[in-house]
mmCIF file of C-alpha atoms in Angstrom:
data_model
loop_
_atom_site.group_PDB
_atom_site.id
_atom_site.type_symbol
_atom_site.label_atom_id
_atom_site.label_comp_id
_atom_site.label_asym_id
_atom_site.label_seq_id
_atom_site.Cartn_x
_atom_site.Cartn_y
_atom_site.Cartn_z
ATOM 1 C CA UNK A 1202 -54.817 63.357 123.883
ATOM 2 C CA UNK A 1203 -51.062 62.648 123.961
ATOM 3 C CA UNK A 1204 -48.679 63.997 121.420
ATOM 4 C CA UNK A 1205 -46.322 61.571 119.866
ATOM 5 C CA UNK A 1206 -43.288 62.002 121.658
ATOM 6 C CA UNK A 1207 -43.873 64.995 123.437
ATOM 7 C CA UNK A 1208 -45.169 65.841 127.057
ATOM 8 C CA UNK A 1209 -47.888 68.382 126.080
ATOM 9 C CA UNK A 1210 -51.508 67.165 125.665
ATOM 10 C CA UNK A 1211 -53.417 68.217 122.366
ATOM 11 C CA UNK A 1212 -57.167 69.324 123.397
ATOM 12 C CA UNK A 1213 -59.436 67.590 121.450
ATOM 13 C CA UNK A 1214 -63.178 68.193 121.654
ATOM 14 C CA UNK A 1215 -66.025 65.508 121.023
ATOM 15 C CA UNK A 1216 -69.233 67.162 120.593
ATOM 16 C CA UNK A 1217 -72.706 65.202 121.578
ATOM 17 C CA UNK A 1218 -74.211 63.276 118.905
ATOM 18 C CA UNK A 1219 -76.715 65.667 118.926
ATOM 19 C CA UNK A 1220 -74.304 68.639 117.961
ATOM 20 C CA UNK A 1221 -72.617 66.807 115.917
ATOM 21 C CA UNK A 1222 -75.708 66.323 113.666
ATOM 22 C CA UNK A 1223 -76.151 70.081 113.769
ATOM 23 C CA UNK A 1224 -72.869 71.328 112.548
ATOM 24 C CA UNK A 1225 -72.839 68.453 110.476
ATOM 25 C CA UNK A 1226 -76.306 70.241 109.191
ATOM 26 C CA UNK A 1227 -74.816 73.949 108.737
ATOM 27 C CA UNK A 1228 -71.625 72.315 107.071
ATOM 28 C CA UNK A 1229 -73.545 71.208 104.301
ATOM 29 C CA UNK A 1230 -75.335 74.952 104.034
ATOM 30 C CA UNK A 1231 -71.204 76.457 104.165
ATOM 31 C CA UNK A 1232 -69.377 74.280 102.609
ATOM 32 C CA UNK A 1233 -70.396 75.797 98.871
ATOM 33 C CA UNK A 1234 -69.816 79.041 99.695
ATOM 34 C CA UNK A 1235 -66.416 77.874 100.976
ATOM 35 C CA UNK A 1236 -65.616 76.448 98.202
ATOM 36 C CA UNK A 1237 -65.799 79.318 96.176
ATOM 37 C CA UNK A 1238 -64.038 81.510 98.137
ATOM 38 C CA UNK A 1239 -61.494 78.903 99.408
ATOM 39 C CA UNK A 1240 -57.389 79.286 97.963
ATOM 40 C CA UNK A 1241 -57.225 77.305 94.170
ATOM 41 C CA UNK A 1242 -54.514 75.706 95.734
ATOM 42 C CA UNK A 1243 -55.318 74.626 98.601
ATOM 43 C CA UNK A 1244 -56.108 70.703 99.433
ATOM 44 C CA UNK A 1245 -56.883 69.853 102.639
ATOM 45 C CA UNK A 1246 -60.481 69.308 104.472
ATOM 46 C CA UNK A 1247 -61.946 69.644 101.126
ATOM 47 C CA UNK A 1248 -64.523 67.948 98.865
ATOM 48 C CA UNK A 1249 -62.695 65.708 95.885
ATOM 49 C CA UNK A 1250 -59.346 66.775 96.859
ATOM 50 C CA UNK A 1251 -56.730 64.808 98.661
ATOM 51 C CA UNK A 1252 -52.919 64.825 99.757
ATOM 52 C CA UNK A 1253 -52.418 63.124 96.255
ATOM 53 C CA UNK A 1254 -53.493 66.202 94.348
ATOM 54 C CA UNK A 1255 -51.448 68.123 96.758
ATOM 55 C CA UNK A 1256 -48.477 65.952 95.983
ATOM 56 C CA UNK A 1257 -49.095 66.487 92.098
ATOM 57 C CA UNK A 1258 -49.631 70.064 92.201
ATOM 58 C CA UNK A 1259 -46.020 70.275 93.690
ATOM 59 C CA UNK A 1260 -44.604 68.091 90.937
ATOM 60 C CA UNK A 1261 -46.025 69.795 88.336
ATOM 61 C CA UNK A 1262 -44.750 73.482 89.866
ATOM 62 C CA UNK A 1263 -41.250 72.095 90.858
ATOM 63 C CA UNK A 1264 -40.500 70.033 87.535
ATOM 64 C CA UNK A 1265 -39.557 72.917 85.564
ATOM 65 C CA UNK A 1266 -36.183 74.393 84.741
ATOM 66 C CA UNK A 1267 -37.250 77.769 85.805
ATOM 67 C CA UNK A 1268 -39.173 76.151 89.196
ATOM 68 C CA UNK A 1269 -38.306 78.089 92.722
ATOM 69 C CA UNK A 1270 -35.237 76.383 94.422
ATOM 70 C CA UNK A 1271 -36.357 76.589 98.060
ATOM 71 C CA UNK A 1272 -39.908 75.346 99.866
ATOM 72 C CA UNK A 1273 -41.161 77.071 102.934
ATOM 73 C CA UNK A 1274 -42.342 74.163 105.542
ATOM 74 C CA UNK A 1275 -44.702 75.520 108.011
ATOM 75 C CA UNK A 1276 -46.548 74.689 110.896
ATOM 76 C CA UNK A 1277 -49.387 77.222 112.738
ATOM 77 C CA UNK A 1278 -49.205 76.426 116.454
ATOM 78 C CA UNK A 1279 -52.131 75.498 117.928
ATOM 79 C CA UNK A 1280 -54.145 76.220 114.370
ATOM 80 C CA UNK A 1281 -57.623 74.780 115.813
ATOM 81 C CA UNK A 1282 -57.040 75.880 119.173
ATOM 82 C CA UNK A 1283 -56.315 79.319 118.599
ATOM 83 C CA UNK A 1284 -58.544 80.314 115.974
ATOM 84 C CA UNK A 1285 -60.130 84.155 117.088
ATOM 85 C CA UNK A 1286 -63.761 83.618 117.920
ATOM 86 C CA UNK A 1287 -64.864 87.255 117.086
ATOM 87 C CA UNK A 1288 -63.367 87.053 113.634
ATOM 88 C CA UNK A 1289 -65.430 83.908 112.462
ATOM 89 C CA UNK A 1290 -68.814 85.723 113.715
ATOM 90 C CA UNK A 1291 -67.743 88.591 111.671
ATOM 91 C CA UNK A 1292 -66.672 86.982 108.437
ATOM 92 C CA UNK A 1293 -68.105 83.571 108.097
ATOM 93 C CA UNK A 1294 -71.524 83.808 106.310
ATOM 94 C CA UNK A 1295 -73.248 81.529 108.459
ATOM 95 C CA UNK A 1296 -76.276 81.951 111.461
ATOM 96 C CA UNK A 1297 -74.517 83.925 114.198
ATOM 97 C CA UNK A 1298 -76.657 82.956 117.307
ATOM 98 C CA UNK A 1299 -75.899 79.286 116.168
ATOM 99 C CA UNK A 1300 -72.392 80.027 115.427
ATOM 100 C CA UNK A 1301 -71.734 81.250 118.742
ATOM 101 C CA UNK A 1302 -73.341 78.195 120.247
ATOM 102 C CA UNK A 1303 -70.949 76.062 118.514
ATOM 103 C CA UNK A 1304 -67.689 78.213 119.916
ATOM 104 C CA UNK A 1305 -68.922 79.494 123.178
ATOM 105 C CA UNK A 1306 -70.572 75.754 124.187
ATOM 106 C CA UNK A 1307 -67.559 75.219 126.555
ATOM 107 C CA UNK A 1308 -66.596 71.556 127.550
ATOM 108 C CA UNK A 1309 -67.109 69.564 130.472
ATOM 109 C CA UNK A 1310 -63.842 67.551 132.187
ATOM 110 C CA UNK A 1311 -64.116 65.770 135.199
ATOM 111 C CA UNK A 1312 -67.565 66.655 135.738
ATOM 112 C CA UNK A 1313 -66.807 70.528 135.558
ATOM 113 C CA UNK A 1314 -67.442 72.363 132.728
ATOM 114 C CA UNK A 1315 -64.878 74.857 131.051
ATOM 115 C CA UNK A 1316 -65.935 77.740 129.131
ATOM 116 C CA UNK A 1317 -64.347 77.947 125.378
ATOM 117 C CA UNK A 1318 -62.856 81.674 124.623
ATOM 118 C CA UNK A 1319 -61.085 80.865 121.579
ATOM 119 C CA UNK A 1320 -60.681 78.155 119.145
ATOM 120 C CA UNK A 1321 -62.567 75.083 117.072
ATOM 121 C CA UNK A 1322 -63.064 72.060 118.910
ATOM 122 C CA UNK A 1323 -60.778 69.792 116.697
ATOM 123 C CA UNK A 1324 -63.534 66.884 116.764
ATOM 124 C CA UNK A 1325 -66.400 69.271 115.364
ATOM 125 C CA UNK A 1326 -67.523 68.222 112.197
ATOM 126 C CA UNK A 1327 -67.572 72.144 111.177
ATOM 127 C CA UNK A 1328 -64.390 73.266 112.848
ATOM 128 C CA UNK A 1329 -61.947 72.154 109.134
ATOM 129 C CA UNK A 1330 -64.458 74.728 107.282
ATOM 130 C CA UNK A 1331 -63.627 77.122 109.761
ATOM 131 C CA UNK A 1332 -59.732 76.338 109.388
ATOM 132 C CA UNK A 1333 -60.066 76.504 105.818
ATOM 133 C CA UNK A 1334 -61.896 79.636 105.782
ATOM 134 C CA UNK A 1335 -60.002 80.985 108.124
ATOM 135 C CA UNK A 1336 -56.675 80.377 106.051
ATOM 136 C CA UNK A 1337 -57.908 81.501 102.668
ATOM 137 C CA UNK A 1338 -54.944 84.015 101.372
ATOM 138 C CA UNK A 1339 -52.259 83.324 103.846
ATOM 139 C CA UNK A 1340 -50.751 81.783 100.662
ATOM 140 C CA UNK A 1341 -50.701 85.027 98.838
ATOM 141 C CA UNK A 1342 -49.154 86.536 101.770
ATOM 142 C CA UNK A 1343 -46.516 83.940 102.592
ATOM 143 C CA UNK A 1344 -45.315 84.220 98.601
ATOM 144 C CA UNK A 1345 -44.688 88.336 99.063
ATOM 145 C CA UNK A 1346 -42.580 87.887 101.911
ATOM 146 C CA UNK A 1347 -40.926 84.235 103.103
ATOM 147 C CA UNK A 1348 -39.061 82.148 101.081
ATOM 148 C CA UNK A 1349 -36.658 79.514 103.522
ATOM 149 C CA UNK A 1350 -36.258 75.546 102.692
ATOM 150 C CA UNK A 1351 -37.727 72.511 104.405
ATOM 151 C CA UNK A 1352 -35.799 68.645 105.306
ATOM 152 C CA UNK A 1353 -37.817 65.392 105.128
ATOM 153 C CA UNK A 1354 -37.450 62.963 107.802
ATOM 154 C CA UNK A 1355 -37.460 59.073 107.823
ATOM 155 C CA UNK A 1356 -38.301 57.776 111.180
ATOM 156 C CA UNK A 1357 -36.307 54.757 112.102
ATOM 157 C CA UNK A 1358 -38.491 51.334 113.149
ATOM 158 C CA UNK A 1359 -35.868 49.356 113.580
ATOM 159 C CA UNK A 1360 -35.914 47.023 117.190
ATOM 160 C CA UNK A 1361 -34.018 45.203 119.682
ATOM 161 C CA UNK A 1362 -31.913 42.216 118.370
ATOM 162 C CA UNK A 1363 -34.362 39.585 120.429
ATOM 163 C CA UNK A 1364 -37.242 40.473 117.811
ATOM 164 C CA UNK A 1365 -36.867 37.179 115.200
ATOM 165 C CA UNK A 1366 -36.760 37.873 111.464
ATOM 166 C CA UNK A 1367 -39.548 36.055 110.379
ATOM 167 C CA UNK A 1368 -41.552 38.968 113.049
ATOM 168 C CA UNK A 1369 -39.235 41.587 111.865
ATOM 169 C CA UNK A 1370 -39.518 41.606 108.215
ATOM 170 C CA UNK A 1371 -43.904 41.194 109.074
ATOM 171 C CA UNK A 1372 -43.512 44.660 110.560
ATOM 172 C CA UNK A 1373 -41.150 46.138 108.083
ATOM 173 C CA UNK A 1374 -43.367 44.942 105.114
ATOM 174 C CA UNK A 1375 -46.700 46.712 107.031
ATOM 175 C CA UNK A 1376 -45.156 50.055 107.193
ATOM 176 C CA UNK A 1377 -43.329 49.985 104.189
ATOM 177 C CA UNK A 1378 -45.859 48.723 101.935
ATOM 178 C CA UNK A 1379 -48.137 51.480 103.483
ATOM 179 C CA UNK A 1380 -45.158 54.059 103.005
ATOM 180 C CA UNK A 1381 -45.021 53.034 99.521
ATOM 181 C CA UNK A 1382 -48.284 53.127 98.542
ATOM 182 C CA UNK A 1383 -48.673 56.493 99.843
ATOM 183 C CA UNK A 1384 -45.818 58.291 97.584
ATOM 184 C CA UNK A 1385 -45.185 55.989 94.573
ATOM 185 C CA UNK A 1386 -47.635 58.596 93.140
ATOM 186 C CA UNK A 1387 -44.385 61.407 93.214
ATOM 187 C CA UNK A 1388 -40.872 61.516 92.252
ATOM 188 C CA UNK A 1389 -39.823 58.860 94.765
ATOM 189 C CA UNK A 1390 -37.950 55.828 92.891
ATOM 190 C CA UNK A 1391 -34.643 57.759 94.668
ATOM 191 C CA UNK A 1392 -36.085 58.019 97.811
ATOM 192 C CA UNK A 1393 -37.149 54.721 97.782
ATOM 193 C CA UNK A 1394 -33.468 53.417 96.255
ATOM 194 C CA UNK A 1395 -31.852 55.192 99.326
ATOM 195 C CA UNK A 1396 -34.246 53.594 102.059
ATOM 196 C CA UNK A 1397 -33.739 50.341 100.278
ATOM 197 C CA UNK A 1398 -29.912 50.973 101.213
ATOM 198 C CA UNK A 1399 -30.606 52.258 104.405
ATOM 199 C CA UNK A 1400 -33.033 49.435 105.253
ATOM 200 C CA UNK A 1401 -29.450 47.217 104.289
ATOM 201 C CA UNK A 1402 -27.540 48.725 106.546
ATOM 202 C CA UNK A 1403 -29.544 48.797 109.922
ATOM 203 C CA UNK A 1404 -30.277 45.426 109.062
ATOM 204 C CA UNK A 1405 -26.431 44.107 108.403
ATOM 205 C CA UNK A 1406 -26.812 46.008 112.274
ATOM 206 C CA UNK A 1407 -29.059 43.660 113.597
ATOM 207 C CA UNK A 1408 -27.869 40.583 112.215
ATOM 208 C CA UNK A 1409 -24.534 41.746 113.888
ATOM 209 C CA UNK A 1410 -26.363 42.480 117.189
ATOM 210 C CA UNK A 1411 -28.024 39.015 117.442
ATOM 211 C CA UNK A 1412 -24.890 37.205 116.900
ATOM 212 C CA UNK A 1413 -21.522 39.440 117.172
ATOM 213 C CA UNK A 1414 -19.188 36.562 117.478
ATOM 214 C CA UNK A 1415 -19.713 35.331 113.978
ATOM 215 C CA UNK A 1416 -18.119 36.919 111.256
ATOM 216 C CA UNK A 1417 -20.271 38.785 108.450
ATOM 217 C CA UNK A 1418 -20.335 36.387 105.647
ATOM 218 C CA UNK A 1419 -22.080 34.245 108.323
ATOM 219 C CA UNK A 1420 -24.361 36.275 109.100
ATOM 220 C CA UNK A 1421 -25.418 37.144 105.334
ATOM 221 C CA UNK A 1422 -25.536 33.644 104.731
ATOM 222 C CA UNK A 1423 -27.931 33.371 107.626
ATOM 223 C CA UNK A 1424 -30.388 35.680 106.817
ATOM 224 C CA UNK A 1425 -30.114 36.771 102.934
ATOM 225 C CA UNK A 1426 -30.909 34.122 100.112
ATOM 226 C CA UNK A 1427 -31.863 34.073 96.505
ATOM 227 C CA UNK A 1428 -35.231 34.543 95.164
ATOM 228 C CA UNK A 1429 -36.542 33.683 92.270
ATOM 229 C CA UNK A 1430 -33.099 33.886 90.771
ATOM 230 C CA UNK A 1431 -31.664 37.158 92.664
ATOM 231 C CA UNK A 1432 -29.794 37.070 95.229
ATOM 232 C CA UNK A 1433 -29.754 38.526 98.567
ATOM 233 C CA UNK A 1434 -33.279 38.589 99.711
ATOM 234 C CA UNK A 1435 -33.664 39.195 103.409
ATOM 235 C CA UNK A 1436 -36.264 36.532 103.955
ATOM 236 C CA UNK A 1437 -37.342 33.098 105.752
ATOM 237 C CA UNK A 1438 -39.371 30.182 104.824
ATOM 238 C CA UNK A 1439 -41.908 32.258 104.988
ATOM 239 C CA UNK A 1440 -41.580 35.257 104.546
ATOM 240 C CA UNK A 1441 -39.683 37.923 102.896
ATOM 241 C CA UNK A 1442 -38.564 41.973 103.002
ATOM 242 C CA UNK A 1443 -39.735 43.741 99.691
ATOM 243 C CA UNK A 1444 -37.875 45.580 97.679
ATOM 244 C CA UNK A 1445 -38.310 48.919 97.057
ATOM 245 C CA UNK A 1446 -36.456 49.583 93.549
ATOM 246 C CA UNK A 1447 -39.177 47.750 92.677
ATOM 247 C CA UNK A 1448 -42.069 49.624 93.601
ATOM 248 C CA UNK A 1449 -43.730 51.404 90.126
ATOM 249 C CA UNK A 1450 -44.186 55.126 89.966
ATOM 250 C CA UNK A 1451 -47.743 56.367 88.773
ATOM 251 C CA UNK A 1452 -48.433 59.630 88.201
ATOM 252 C CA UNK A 1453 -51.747 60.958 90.193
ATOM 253 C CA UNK A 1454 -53.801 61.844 87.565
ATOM 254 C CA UNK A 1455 -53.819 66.023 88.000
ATOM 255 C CA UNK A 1456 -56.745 67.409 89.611
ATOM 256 C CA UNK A 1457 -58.347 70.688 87.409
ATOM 257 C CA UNK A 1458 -58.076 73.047 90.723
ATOM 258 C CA UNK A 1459 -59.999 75.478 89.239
ATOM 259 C CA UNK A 1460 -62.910 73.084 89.214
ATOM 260 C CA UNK A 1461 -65.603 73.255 91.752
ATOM 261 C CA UNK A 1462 -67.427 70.267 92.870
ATOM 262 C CA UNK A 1463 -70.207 71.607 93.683
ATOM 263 C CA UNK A 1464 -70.708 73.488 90.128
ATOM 264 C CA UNK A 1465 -68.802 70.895 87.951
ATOM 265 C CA UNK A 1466 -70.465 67.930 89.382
ATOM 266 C CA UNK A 1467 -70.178 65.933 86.477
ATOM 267 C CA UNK A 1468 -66.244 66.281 86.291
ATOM 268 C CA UNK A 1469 -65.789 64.846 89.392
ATOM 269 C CA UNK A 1470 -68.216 61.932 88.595
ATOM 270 C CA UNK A 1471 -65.745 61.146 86.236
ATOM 271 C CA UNK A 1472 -62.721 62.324 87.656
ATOM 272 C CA UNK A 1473 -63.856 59.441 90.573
ATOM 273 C CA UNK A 1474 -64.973 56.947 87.803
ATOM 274 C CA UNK A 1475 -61.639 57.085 86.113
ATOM 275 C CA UNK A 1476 -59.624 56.964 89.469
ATOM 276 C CA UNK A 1477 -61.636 53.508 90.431
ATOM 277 C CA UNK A 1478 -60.428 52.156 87.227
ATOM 278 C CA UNK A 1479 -57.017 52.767 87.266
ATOM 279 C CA UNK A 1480 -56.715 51.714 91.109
ATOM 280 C CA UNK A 1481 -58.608 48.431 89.684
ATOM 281 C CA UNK A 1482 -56.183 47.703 86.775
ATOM 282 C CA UNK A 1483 -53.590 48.353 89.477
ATOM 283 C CA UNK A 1484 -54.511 45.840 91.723
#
């Protein structure tokens, strides 16, 4: 597959329907025992967790006076790819002659077939459990020695000055509504002030771009009017850009990480139950 803005190809491996069914099999047998071994703090690939327990976690560790100043950001190159296939047959509690079918199957390309030396196919249905298991305490051992800070980054989707603004503020509204929804479970009502500013400016830009020879009160006349009693609303007849100061915050109801779902079943019953409702009353 091709990587977003960059020339190198990620390898991604689509096992037969067949094999898929069989890991999918032996990830049902693992998947317990990974749980209890896996890192209490650890989120992804794993049953009744998600990036929004992840993202509460952090608030509740970084809210504190006495809360660490600096976040290390990291990324493991080639994670899936590079995984050591003699280490998983000697620590992952699983079938070894079937374990070694699933890493040694090889893939076929062009009607030639590859052998696999190292590495999870990325499409296997087992291959996160192997991440996962694979990862357990390289938390521990990140805290005793690294400690650097991370930047966010806001990609930019703003186009050409030919695009009209009915079209324009359709597209904004789809990724910002999905942006939005995302992280109005954090600390975001700045972050979403400052893109709300941001999201000003470019667009002062474009108005500018489609007609420079006018001068700007024009142009803000143009394409900002009052809605439903304030003013300066980028919008048409039919459409219109939210805003973001108005996006509510609600907190993520914390997840109990030292819960497991397979041993405190009913907790996440109602952990799920309550989450349904609240999404519900939400709209």
């Amino acid at each position: 597959m091709e990587k977003k803005d960059k020339k190198k190809k990620r390898p991604l491996g689509i096992p037969t329907m067949y094999d898929r069914a069989i890991q999918t099999l032996y990830a049902f047998a693992l998947e317990p025992i990974a749980e209890v071994k896996g890192d209490k703090v650890s989120f992804g690939f794993r049953k009744g967790r998600s990036a929004k327990n992840a993202c509460e976690q952090i608030f509740c560790v970084l809210a504190r006076k006495c809360s660490p100043q600096w976040i290390l950001e990291g990324d493991i190159k080639g994670c899936f790819d590079n995984i050591n296939h003699e280490w998983l047959l000697e620590n992952i509690p699983m079938d070894k002659r079937i374990m070694k079918q699933f890493l040694k199957s090889g893939f076929i390309y062009k009607s030639v077939l590859f052998p696999t030396e190292t590495g999870s196919p990325q499409g296997g249905s087992i291959s996160s459990l192997y991440a996962n298991m694979t990862l357990d305490g390289l938390e521990k051992l990140i805290q005793e020695h690294y400690h650097r800070n991370s930047k966010g980054k806001i990609e930019n989707h703003y186009r050409a000055k030919t695009q009209k603004q009915e079209d324009l503020i359709r597209r904004l509204n789809s990724i910002l509504i999905g942006w939005t929804n995302y992280h109005k479970h954090v600390v975001a009502s700045r972050t979403f002030s400052y893109v709300n500013n941001t999201l000003y400016l470019l667009l002062e830009q474009w108005a500018k771009h489609r007609h420079p020879q006018k001068n700007k009160w024009w142009r803000l006349n143009k394409y900002w009017h009052s809605k439903n009693g304030k003013p300066w609303v980028f919008m048409t007849d039919k459409n219109y850009l939210i805003n973001l100061r108005t996006i509510d915050i609600r907190r993520h109801p914390k997840l109990q990480i030292s819960r497991n779902p397979f041993i405190d079943e009913k907790y996440f019953i109602k952990r799920r139950l309550r989450l349904q409702t609240v999404a519900a009353r939400n709209g």
